[in-house]
mmCIF file with all atom_site columns, C-alpha atoms in Angstrom:
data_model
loop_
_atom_site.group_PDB
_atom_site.id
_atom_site.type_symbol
_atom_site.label_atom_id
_atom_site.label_alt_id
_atom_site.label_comp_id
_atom_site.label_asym_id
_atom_site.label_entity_id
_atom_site.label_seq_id
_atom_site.pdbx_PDB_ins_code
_atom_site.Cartn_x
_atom_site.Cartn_y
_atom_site.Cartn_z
_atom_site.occupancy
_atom_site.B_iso_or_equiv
_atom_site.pdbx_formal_charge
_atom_site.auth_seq_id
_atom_site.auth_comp_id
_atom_site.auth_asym_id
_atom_site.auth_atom_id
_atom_site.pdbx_PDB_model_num
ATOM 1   C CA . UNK A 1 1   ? 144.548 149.405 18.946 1.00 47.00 ? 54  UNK A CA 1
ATOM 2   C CA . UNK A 1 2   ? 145.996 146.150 20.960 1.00 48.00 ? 55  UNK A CA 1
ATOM 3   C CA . UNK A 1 3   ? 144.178 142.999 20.943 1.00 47.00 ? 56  UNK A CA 1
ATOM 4   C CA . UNK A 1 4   ? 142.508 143.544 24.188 1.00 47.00 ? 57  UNK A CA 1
ATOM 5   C CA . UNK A 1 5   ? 140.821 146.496 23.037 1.00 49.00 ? 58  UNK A CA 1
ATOM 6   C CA . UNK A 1 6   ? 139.714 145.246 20.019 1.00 57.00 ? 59  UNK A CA 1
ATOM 7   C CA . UNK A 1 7   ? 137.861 142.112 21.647 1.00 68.00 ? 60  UNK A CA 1
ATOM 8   C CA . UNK A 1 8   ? 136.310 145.133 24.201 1.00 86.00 ? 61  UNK A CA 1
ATOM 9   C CA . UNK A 1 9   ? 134.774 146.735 21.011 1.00 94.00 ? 62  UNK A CA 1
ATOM 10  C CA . UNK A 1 10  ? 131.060 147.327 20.765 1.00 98.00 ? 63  UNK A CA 1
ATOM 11  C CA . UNK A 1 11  ? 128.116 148.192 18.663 1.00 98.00 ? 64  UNK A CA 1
ATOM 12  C CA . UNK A 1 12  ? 124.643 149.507 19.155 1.00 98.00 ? 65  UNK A CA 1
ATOM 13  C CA . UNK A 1 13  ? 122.055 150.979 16.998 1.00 98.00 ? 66  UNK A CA 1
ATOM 14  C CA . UNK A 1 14  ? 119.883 154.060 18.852 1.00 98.00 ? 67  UNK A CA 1
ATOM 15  C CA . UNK A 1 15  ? 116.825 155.840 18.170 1.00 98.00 ? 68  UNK A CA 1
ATOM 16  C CA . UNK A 1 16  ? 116.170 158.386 20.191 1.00 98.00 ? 69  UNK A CA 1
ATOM 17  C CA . UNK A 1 17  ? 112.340 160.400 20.510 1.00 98.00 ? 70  UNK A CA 1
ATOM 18  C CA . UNK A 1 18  ? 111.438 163.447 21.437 1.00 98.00 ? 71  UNK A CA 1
ATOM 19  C CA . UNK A 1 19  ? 111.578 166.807 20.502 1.00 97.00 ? 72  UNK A CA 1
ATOM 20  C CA . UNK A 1 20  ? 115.264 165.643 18.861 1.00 97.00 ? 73  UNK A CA 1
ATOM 21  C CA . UNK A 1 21  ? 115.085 167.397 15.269 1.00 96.00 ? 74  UNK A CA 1
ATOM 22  C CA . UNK A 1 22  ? 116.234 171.171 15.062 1.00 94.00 ? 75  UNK A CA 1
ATOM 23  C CA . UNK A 1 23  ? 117.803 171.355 18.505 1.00 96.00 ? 76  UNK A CA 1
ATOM 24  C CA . UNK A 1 24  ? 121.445 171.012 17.370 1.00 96.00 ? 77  UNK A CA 1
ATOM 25  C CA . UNK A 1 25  ? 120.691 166.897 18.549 1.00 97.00 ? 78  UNK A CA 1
ATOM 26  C CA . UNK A 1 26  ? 122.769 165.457 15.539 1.00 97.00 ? 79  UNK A CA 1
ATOM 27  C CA . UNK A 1 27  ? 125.674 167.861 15.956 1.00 97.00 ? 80  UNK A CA 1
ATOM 28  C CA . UNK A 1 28  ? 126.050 167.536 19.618 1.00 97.00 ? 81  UNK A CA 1
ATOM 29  C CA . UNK A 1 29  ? 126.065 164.090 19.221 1.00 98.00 ? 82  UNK A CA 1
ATOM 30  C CA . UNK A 1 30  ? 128.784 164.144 17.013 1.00 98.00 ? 83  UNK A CA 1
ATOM 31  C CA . UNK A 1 31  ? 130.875 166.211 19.117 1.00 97.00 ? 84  UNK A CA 1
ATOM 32  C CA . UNK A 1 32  ? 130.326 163.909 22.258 1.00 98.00 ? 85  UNK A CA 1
ATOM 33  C CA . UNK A 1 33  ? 131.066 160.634 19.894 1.00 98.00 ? 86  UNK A CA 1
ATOM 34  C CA . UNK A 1 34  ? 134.756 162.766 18.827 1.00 98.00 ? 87  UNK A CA 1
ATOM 35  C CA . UNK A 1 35  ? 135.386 163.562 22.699 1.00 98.00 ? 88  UNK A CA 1
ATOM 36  C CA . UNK A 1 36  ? 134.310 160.191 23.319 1.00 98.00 ? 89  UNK A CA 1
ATOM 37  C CA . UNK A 1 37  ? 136.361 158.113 20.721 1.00 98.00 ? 90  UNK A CA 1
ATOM 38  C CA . UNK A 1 38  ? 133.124 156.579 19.811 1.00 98.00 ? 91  UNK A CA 1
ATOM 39  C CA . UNK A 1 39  ? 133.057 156.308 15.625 1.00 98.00 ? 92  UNK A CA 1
ATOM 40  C CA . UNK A 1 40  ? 129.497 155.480 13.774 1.00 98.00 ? 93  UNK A CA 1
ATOM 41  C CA . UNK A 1 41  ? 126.794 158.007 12.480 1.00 98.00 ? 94  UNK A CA 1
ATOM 42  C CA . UNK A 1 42  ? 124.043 160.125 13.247 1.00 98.00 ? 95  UNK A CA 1
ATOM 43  C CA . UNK A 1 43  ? 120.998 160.838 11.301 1.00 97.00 ? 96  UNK A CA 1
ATOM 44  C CA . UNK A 1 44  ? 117.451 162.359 11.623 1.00 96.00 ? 97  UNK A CA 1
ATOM 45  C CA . UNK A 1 45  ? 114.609 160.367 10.727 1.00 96.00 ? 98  UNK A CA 1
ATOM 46  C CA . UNK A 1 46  ? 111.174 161.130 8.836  1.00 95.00 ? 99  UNK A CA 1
ATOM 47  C CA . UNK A 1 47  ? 108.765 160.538 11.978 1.00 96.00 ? 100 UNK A CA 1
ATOM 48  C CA . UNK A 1 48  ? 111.139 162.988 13.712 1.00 96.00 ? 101 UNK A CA 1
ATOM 49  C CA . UNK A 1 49  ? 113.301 160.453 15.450 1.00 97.00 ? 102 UNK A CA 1
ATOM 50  C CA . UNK A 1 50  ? 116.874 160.463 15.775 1.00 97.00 ? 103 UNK A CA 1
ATOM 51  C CA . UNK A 1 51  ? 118.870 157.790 14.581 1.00 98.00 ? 104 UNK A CA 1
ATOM 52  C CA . UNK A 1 52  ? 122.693 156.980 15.332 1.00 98.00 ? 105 UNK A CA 1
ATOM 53  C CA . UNK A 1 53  ? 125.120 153.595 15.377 1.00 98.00 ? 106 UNK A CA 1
ATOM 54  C CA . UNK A 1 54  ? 127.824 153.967 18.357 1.00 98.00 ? 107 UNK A CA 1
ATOM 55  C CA . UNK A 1 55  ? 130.903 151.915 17.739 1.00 98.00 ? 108 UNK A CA 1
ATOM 56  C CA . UNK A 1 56  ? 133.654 151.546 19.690 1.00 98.00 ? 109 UNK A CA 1
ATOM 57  C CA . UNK A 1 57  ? 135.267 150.136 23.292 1.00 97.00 ? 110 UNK A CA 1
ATOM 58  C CA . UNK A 1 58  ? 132.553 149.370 25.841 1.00 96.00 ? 111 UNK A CA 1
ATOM 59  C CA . UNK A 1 59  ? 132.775 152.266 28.543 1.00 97.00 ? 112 UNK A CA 1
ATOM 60  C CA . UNK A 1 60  ? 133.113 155.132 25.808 1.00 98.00 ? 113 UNK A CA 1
ATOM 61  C CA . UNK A 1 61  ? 129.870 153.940 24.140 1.00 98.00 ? 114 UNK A CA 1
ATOM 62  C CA . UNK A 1 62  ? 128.161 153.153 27.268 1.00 98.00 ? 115 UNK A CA 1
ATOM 63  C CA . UNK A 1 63  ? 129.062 156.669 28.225 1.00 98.00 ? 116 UNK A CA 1
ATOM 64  C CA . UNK A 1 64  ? 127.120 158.015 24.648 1.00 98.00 ? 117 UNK A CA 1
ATOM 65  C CA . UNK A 1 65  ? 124.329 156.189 25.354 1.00 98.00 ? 118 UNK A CA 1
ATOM 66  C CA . UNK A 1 66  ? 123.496 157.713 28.614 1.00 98.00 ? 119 UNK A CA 1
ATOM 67  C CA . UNK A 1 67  ? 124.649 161.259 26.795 1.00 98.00 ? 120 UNK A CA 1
ATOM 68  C CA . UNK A 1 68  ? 121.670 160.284 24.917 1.00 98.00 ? 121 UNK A CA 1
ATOM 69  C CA . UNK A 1 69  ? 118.867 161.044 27.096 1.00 97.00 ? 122 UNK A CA 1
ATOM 70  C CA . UNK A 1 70  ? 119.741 164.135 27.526 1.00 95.00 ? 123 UNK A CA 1
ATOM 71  C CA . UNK A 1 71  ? 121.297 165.436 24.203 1.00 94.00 ? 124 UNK A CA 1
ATOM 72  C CA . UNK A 1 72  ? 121.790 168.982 23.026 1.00 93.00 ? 125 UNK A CA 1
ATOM 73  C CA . UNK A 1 73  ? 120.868 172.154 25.617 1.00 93.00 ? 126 UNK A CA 1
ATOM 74  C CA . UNK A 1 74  ? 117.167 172.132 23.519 1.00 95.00 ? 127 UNK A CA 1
ATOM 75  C CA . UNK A 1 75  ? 116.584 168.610 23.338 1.00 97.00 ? 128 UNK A CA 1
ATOM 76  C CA . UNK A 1 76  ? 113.805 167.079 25.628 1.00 97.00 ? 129 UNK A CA 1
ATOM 77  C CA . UNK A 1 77  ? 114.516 163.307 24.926 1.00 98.00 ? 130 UNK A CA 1
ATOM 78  C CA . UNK A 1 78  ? 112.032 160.803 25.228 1.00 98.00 ? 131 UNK A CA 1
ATOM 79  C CA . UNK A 1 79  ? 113.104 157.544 25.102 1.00 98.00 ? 132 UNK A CA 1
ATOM 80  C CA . UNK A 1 80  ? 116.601 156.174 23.583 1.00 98.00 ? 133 UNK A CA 1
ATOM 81  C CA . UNK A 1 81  ? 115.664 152.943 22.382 1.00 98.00 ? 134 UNK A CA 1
ATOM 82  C CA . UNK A 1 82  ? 118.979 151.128 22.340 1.00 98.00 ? 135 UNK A CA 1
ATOM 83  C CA . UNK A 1 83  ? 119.874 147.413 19.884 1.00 98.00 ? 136 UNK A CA 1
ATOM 84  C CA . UNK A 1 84  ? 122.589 145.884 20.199 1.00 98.00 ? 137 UNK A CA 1
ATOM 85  C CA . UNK A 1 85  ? 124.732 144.915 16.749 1.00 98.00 ? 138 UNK A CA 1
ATOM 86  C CA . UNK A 1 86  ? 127.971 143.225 15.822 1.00 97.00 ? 139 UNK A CA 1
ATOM 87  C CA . UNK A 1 87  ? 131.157 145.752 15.548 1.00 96.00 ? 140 UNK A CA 1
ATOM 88  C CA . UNK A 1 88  ? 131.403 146.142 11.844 1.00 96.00 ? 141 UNK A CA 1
ATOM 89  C CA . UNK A 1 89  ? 135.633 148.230 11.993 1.00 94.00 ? 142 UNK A CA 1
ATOM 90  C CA . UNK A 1 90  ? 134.029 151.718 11.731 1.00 96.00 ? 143 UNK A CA 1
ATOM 91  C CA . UNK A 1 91  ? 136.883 154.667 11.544 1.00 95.00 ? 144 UNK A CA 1
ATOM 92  C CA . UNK A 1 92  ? 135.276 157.659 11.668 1.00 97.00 ? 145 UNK A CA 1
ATOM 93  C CA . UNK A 1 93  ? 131.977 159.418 13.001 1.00 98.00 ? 146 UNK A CA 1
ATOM 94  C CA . UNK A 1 94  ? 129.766 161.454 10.849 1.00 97.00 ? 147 UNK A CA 1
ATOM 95  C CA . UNK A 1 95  ? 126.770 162.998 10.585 1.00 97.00 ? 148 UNK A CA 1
ATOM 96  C CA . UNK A 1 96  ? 124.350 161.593 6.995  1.00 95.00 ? 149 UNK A CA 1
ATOM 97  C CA . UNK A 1 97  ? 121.734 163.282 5.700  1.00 83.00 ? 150 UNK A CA 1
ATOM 98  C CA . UNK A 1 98  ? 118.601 162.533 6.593  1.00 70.00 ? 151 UNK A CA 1
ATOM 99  C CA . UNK A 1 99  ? 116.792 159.392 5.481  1.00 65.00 ? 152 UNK A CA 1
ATOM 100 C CA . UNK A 1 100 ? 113.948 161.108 3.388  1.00 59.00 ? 153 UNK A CA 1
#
């Protein structure tokens, strides 16, 4: 990664609601954030939320983010509440279990 990339490096925290759980949401997002570049996490939440942390250059996680209202083929998203965060070096994307 060259300098200029890494100073183009972002962060953002999502939760996305909807009818988001058992639609394939977590894995499609997933495989978008590999296509994408994009490392972080994705994880479903006990009110039935989506939750995910996008890392990575500027336009690839900008791109996510609007992947996000629409998510998997079943998914009928919401809202995609979006926070932005300081870059913390993530290397990978994966998908945790879920937080209950």
């Amino acid at each position: 990664m060259t300098k200029e990339s890494q100073t183009n490096l972002i962060r953002v925290h999502v939760f996305v609601s909807g009818s988001v759980q058992g639609v394939g949401y977590r894995y499609s997002t997933y495989n978008q954030a590999k296509q994408l570049g994009v490392n972080g996490w994705v994880r479903n939440l006990a009110d039935g939320r989506v939750e995910a942390v996008f890392e990575g250059e500027k336009a690839a996680v900008d791109r996510i983010i609007l992947w996000c209202h629409q998510g998997s083929r079943s998914a009928v998203v919401k809202n995609v509440a979006v926070q932005s965060e300081q870059p913390q070096g993530l290397t990978n994307f994966e998908i945790k279990g879920r937080d209950w």
